[in-house]
Amino acid sequence: MTKELVIKVTAGADAPERCSQAFTVAAIAVASGVHVSLWLTGESAWFALPGRAAEFELPHSAPLPDLLSSLLAGGRVTLCTQCAARRDITEADVIDGVRIAGAQVFVSEIMGDGVQALVY
């Protein structure tokens, strides 16, 4: 059975430790061979835009651009449809590899057999 992990990160610069922890756990899981789907919601939605991860700073944490790059290379990154709309973010605005999808897709991902879901 393939191990799958779905992580919803709701925090951004407003709660940097929680945000960093979500990205770190997701990137470590990808590096460990786990199939990872990271959902950007709330204030983390801004990290779907080019250059925004580089603006994030938290002492003693891995650089967010590096974590995001590893997730884009080895996992899936999704921006919440409603969160994107509230911030006037469109498909044309996001980093290559980031998709925009809604609650129906999230629910279908977390309801699969052998899936672990985490929310930060």
Coordinates of N, CA, C and O in Angstrom, one line a residue:
M1 N 0.8 -1.2 0.0 CA 0.0 0.0 0.0 C 0.9 1.3 0.0 O 1.8 1.4 0.8
T2 N 0.6 2.2 -0.9 CA 1.3 3.4 -0.9 C 0.9 4.3 0.2 O -0.3 4.5 0.5
K3 N 1.9 4.9 0.9 CA 1.6 5.8 2.0 C 1.2 7.2 1.4 O 1.9 7.7 0.5
E4 N 0.1 7.8 1.8 CA -0.3 9.1 1.3 C -0.5 10.1 2.5 O -1.1 9.7 3.5
L5 N -0.1 11.3 2.3 CA -0.2 12.3 3.3 C -0.8 13.6 2.7 O -0.3 14.1 1.7
V6 N -1.9 14.1 3.2 CA -2.5 15.3 2.7 C -2.3 16.3 3.9 O -2.8 16.1 5.0
I7 N -1.7 17.4 3.6 CA -1.4 18.5 4.6 C -2.1 19.8 4.1 O -1.9 20.2 3.0
K8 N -2.9 20.3 5.0 CA -3.6 21.6 4.8 C -2.9 22.6 5.7 O -2.9 22.5 6.9
V9 N -2.2 23.6 5.0 CA -1.6 24.6 5.8 C -2.4 25.9 5.7 O -2.7 26.4 4.6
T10 N -2.9 26.4 6.9 CA -3.8 27.5 7.0 C -3.0 28.8 7.3 O -3.6 29.9 7.3
A11 N -1.8 28.6 7.8 CA -1.0 29.8 8.3 C 0.1 30.2 7.3 O 0.6 29.4 6.5
G12 N 0.4 31.5 7.4 CA 1.4 32.1 6.5 C 2.3 32.9 7.5 O 2.7 32.4 8.6
A13 N 2.7 34.1 7.0 CA 3.5 34.9 7.8 C 2.8 35.3 9.1 O 3.5 35.8 10.1
D14 N 1.5 35.2 9.2 CA 0.8 35.5 10.4 C 1.1 34.5 11.6 O 0.9 34.9 12.7
A15 N 1.5 33.3 11.3 CA 1.8 32.3 12.3 C 3.0 31.5 11.7 O 2.9 30.3 11.2
P16 N 4.2 32.1 11.7 CA 5.3 31.5 11.0 C 5.8 30.2 11.4 O 6.2 29.3 10.6
E17 N 5.7 29.9 12.7 CA 6.2 28.6 13.2 C 5.2 27.5 12.7 O 5.7 26.4 12.3
R18 N 4.0 27.7 12.8 CA 3.0 26.7 12.3 C 3.1 26.5 10.8 O 3.1 25.4 10.3
C19 N 3.3 27.6 10.0 CA 3.5 27.5 8.6 C 4.8 26.7 8.3 O 4.7 25.8 7.4
S20 N 5.9 27.1 8.9 CA 7.1 26.4 8.6 C 7.1 24.9 9.0 O 7.6 24.1 8.2
Q21 N 6.4 24.6 10.0 CA 6.2 23.2 10.4 C 5.5 22.4 9.4 O 5.9 21.3 9.0
A22 N 4.4 23.0 8.8 CA 3.7 22.3 7.8 C 4.5 22.0 6.6 O 4.5 20.9 6.0
F23 N 5.2 23.0 6.1 CA 6.1 22.8 4.9 C 7.2 21.9 5.2 O 7.6 21.1 4.3
T24 N 7.8 21.9 6.4 CA 8.9 21.0 6.7 C 8.4 19.6 6.8 O 9.1 18.7 6.2
V25 N 7.3 19.3 7.4 CA 6.8 18.0 7.5 C 6.5 17.4 6.1 O 6.8 16.3 5.8
A26 N 5.9 18.3 5.3 CA 5.5 17.9 3.9 C 6.8 17.5 3.1 O 6.8 16.5 2.4
A27 N 7.8 18.4 3.2 CA 9.0 18.1 2.5 C 9.8 16.9 3.0 O 10.3 16.1 2.2
I28 N 9.8 16.7 4.3 CA 10.4 15.5 4.8 C 9.7 14.2 4.4 O 10.3 13.2 4.0
A29 N 8.4 14.3 4.3 CA 7.6 13.2 3.9 C 7.9 12.8 2.4 O 8.1 11.7 2.1
V30 N 8.0 13.9 1.6 CA 8.3 13.6 0.2 C 9.7 13.0 0.1 O 9.9 12.0 -0.7
A31 N 10.7 13.5 0.8 CA 12.0 12.9 0.8 C 12.0 11.5 1.3 O 13.0 10.7 1.0
S32 N 11.1 11.1 2.1 CA 11.0 9.8 2.7 C 10.2 8.8 1.8 O 9.9 7.7 2.1
G33 N 9.7 9.3 0.6 CA 9.0 8.5 -0.3 C 7.5 8.4 -0.1 O 6.8 7.6 -0.7
V34 N 7.0 9.3 0.7 CA 5.5 9.4 0.9 C 4.9 10.3 -0.2 O 5.5 11.3 -0.6
H35 N 3.8 9.8 -0.7 CA 3.0 10.7 -1.7 C 2.4 11.8 -0.9 O 1.6 11.6 0.0
V36 N 2.7 13.0 -1.2 CA 2.3 14.2 -0.4 C 1.4 15.2 -1.3 O 1.8 15.5 -2.4
S37 N 0.3 15.6 -0.7 CA -0.5 16.6 -1.3 C -0.6 17.8 -0.3 O -1.1 17.6 0.8
L38 N 0.0 18.9 -0.6 CA 0.0 20.1 0.3 C -1.0 21.1 -0.2 O -1.0 21.5 -1.4
W39 N -1.9 21.5 0.6 CA -3.0 22.4 0.3 C -2.7 23.8 1.0 O -2.5 23.8 2.2
L40 N -2.6 24.8 0.1 CA -2.4 26.2 0.6 C -3.7 26.9 0.8 O -4.5 27.0 -0.1
T41 N -4.0 27.2 2.1 CA -5.3 27.8 2.4 C -5.0 29.0 3.3 O -4.0 29.1 3.9
G42 N -6.0 29.9 3.5 CA -5.9 31.0 4.3 C -4.6 31.8 3.9 O -4.4 32.0 2.7
E43 N -3.9 32.3 4.9 CA -2.7 33.2 4.6 C -1.6 32.5 3.8 O -0.8 33.1 3.2
S44 N -1.6 31.1 3.9 CA -0.5 30.4 3.1 C -0.8 30.5 1.6 O 0.1 30.2 0.8
A45 N -2.0 30.9 1.2 CA -2.3 31.0 -0.2 C -1.3 31.9 -1.0 O -1.1 31.7 -2.1
W46 N -0.8 32.9 -0.3 CA 0.2 33.8 -0.9 C 1.4 33.1 -1.4 O 2.1 33.6 -2.4
F47 N 1.8 32.0 -0.8 CA 3.0 31.3 -1.3 C 2.8 30.6 -2.6 O 3.8 30.0 -3.2
A48 N 1.6 30.6 -3.2 CA 1.4 30.1 -4.5 C 1.9 31.1 -5.6 O 2.0 30.7 -6.8
L49 N 2.2 32.3 -5.2 CA 2.7 33.3 -6.1 C 4.2 33.3 -6.2 O 4.9 33.1 -5.2
P50 N 4.7 33.6 -7.4 CA 6.2 33.7 -7.5 C 6.8 34.7 -6.6 O 6.3 35.8 -6.4
G51 N 7.9 34.3 -5.9 CA 8.6 35.2 -5.0 C 8.1 35.4 -3.6 O 8.8 35.8 -2.8
R52 N 6.9 34.9 -3.4 CA 6.3 35.1 -2.0 C 7.0 34.3 -1.0 O 7.2 34.7 0.2
A53 N 7.4 33.0 -1.3 CA 8.1 32.2 -0.3 C 9.4 32.8 0.1 O 9.8 32.6 1.2
A54 N 10.1 33.5 -0.8 CA 11.4 34.1 -0.5 C 11.2 35.2 0.5 O 12.2 35.5 1.2
E55 N 10.1 35.8 0.7 CA 9.8 36.8 1.6 C 9.6 36.3 3.0 O 9.7 37.0 4.0
F56 N 9.4 35.0 3.2 CA 9.1 34.4 4.5 C 10.4 34.1 5.2 O 11.4 33.6 4.7
E57 N 10.5 34.5 6.5 CA 11.7 34.3 7.3 C 11.3 33.8 8.7 O 10.3 34.3 9.3
L58 N 12.0 32.8 9.1 CA 11.9 32.2 10.4 C 13.2 31.7 10.8 O 13.7 30.7 10.2
P59 N 13.8 32.2 11.9 CA 15.1 31.7 12.3 C 15.1 30.2 12.6 O 14.1 29.7 13.1
H60 N 16.2 29.6 12.3 CA 16.4 28.2 12.6 C 15.4 27.3 11.8 O 15.2 26.1 12.3
S61 N 14.9 27.7 10.7 CA 14.1 26.9 9.9 C 14.6 26.8 8.5 O 15.4 27.7 8.0
A62 N 14.3 25.8 7.8 CA 14.7 25.6 6.4 C 14.1 26.7 5.5 O 12.9 27.2 5.8
P63 N 14.8 27.2 4.5 CA 14.2 28.3 3.7 C 12.9 27.8 3.0 O 12.9 26.7 2.4
L64 N 11.9 28.5 3.1 CA 10.6 28.2 2.5 C 10.7 27.9 1.0 O 10.1 27.0 0.5
P65 N 11.4 28.7 0.2 CA 11.5 28.4 -1.2 C 12.1 27.0 -1.5 O 11.6 26.4 -2.4
D66 N 13.0 26.6 -0.7 CA 13.6 25.2 -0.9 C 12.6 24.2 -0.6 O 12.5 23.2 -1.3
L67 N 11.8 24.4 0.5 CA 10.8 23.4 0.9 C 9.7 23.3 -0.2 O 9.3 22.2 -0.6
L68 N 9.3 24.5 -0.7 CA 8.3 24.5 -1.7 C 8.8 23.9 -3.0 O 8.0 23.1 -3.6
S69 N 10.0 24.1 -3.4 CA 10.6 23.5 -4.6 C 10.6 22.0 -4.5 O 10.2 21.3 -5.5
S70 N 10.9 21.5 -3.3 CA 10.9 20.0 -3.2 C 9.5 19.4 -3.2 O 9.3 18.4 -3.8
L71 N 8.6 20.2 -2.7 CA 7.2 19.7 -2.8 C 6.6 19.8 -4.2 O 5.9 18.9 -4.7
L72 N 7.0 20.8 -5.0 CA 6.6 20.9 -6.4 C 7.2 19.8 -7.2 O 6.6 19.3 -8.2
A73 N 8.5 19.4 -6.9 CA 9.2 18.4 -7.6 C 8.7 17.0 -7.3 O 8.7 16.1 -8.2
G74 N 8.3 16.7 -6.1 CA 8.0 15.4 -5.7 C 6.6 15.1 -5.1 O 6.3 14.0 -4.8
G75 N 5.8 16.2 -5.0 CA 4.5 16.0 -4.5 C 3.5 16.8 -5.3 O 3.8 17.1 -6.5
R76 N 2.4 17.2 -4.7 CA 1.4 18.0 -5.4 C 1.1 19.2 -4.5 O 1.0 19.0 -3.2
V77 N 1.0 20.4 -5.1 CA 0.7 21.6 -4.3 C -0.6 22.2 -4.9 O -0.7 22.4 -6.1
T78 N -1.6 22.4 -4.0 CA -2.9 22.9 -4.5 C -3.2 24.2 -3.7 O -3.1 24.2 -2.5
L79 N -3.7 25.2 -4.4 CA -4.2 26.4 -3.8 C -5.7 26.3 -3.7 O -6.4 26.0 -4.7
C80 N -6.3 26.6 -2.6 CA -7.7 26.5 -2.4 C -8.5 27.5 -3.3 O -8.0 28.7 -3.4
T81 N -9.5 27.1 -3.9 CA -10.3 27.9 -4.9 C -10.8 29.2 -4.2 O -10.6 30.3 -4.7
Q82 N -11.4 29.0 -3.1 CA -12.0 30.2 -2.4 C -10.9 31.1 -1.8 O -11.1 32.3 -1.9
C83 N -9.9 30.5 -1.3 CA -8.8 31.4 -0.8 C -8.1 32.2 -1.9 O -7.8 33.3 -1.8
A84 N -8.0 31.5 -3.1 CA -7.5 32.2 -4.3 C -8.4 33.4 -4.7 O -8.0 34.5 -4.9
A85 N -9.7 33.1 -4.7 CA -10.7 34.1 -5.2 C -10.7 35.3 -4.2 O -10.7 36.5 -4.7
R86 N -10.6 35.0 -2.9 CA -10.6 36.1 -1.9 C -9.4 37.0 -2.1 O -9.4 38.2 -1.7
R87 N -8.3 36.5 -2.7 CA -7.1 37.3 -2.8 C -6.8 37.7 -4.3 O -5.8 38.1 -4.6
D88 N -7.8 37.5 -5.1 CA -7.8 37.8 -6.5 C -6.6 37.1 -7.2 O -5.9 37.7 -8.1
I89 N -6.3 35.9 -6.8 CA -5.3 35.1 -7.4 C -5.9 34.2 -8.5 O -6.9 33.5 -8.2
T90 N -5.4 34.1 -9.7 CA -5.9 33.3 -10.7 C -4.9 32.2 -11.1 O -3.7 32.3 -10.7
E91 N -5.3 31.3 -12.0 CA -4.3 30.3 -12.5 C -3.1 30.9 -13.2 O -2.0 30.4 -13.1
A92 N -3.4 32.1 -13.8 CA -2.3 32.8 -14.6 C -1.2 33.3 -13.6 O -0.1 33.6 -14.0
D93 N -1.6 33.5 -12.3 CA -0.7 34.2 -11.4 C 0.2 33.2 -10.6 O 1.3 33.6 -10.1
V94 N -0.2 31.9 -10.5 CA 0.5 31.0 -9.6 C 1.8 30.4 -10.2 O 2.0 30.4 -11.5
I95 N 2.6 29.9 -9.4 CA 3.9 29.2 -9.8 C 3.5 28.0 -10.6 O 2.5 27.3 -10.3
D96 N 4.3 27.7 -11.6 CA 4.1 26.5 -12.4 C 4.1 25.3 -11.5 O 5.0 25.2 -10.6
G97 N 3.1 24.5 -11.7 CA 3.0 23.2 -10.9 C 2.0 23.4 -9.8 O 1.5 22.3 -9.2
V98 N 1.5 24.6 -9.4 CA 0.5 24.8 -8.4 C -0.9 24.7 -9.1 O -1.1 25.4 -10.1
R99 N -1.8 23.9 -8.6 CA -3.1 23.9 -9.2 C -4.1 24.6 -8.2 O -3.8 24.7 -7.0
I100 N -5.2 25.0 -8.8 CA -6.2 25.6 -7.9 C -7.4 24.6 -7.9 O -7.9 24.2 -9.0
A101 N -7.9 24.2 -6.8 CA -9.0 23.3 -6.6 C -9.7 23.6 -5.3 O -9.2 24.2 -4.4
G102 N -10.9 23.0 -5.3 CA -11.8 23.3 -4.1 C -12.0 22.2 -3.2 O -11.3 21.1 -3.2
A103 N -13.0 22.4 -2.3 CA -13.2 21.4 -1.2 C -13.6 20.0 -1.7 O -13.2 19.1 -1.0
Q104 N -14.3 19.9 -2.8 CA -14.6 18.6 -3.3 C -13.4 17.8 -3.6 O -13.3 16.6 -3.2
V105 N -12.4 18.4 -4.1 CA -11.1 17.7 -4.4 C -10.4 17.3 -3.1 O -9.9 16.2 -3.0
F106 N -10.4 18.3 -2.2 CA -9.8 18.0 -0.9 C -10.4 16.8 -0.2 O -9.7 15.9 0.3
V107 N -11.7 16.8 -0.2 CA -12.4 15.7 0.5 C -12.1 14.4 -0.2 O -11.9 13.4 0.5
S108 N -12.1 14.4 -1.5 CA -11.8 13.1 -2.2 C -10.4 12.7 -1.9 O -10.2 11.4 -1.8
E109 N -9.4 13.6 -1.7 CA -8.1 13.2 -1.4 C -8.0 12.6 0.0 O -7.3 11.6 0.2
I110 N -8.6 13.2 1.0 CA -8.5 12.7 2.4 C -9.3 11.5 2.7 O -9.0 10.8 3.7
M111 N -10.3 11.1 1.8 CA -11.1 10.0 2.1 C -10.6 8.7 1.5 O -11.1 7.6 1.7
G112 N -9.4 8.7 0.8 CA -8.9 7.5 0.3 C -8.3 6.6 1.3 O -8.0 7.0 2.4
D113 N -8.3 5.3 1.0 CA -7.7 4.3 1.9 C -6.2 4.6 2.1 O -5.5 4.9 1.2
G114 N -5.8 4.5 3.4 CA -4.4 4.7 3.7 C -3.9 6.1 3.7 O -2.7 6.4 3.6
V115 N -4.8 7.1 3.7 CA -4.5 8.5 3.7 C -4.5 9.1 5.1 O -5.4 8.8 5.8
Q116 N -3.4 9.8 5.4 CA -3.3 10.5 6.7 C -3.5 12.0 6.3 O -2.8 12.5 5.4
A117 N -4.4 12.7 7.0 CA -4.6 14.1 6.8 C -4.1 14.9 8.0 O -4.4 14.5 9.1
L118 N -3.4 16.0 7.8 CA -2.9 16.9 8.9 C -3.3 18.3 8.5 O -3.3 18.7 7.3
V119 N -3.7 19.1 9.5 CA -4.0 20.5 9.3 C -3.1 21.3 10.3 O -3.1 21.1 11.4
Y120 N -2.5 22.3 9.7 CA -1.6 23.2 10.4 C -2.2 24.6 10.3 O -2.6 25.0 9.3

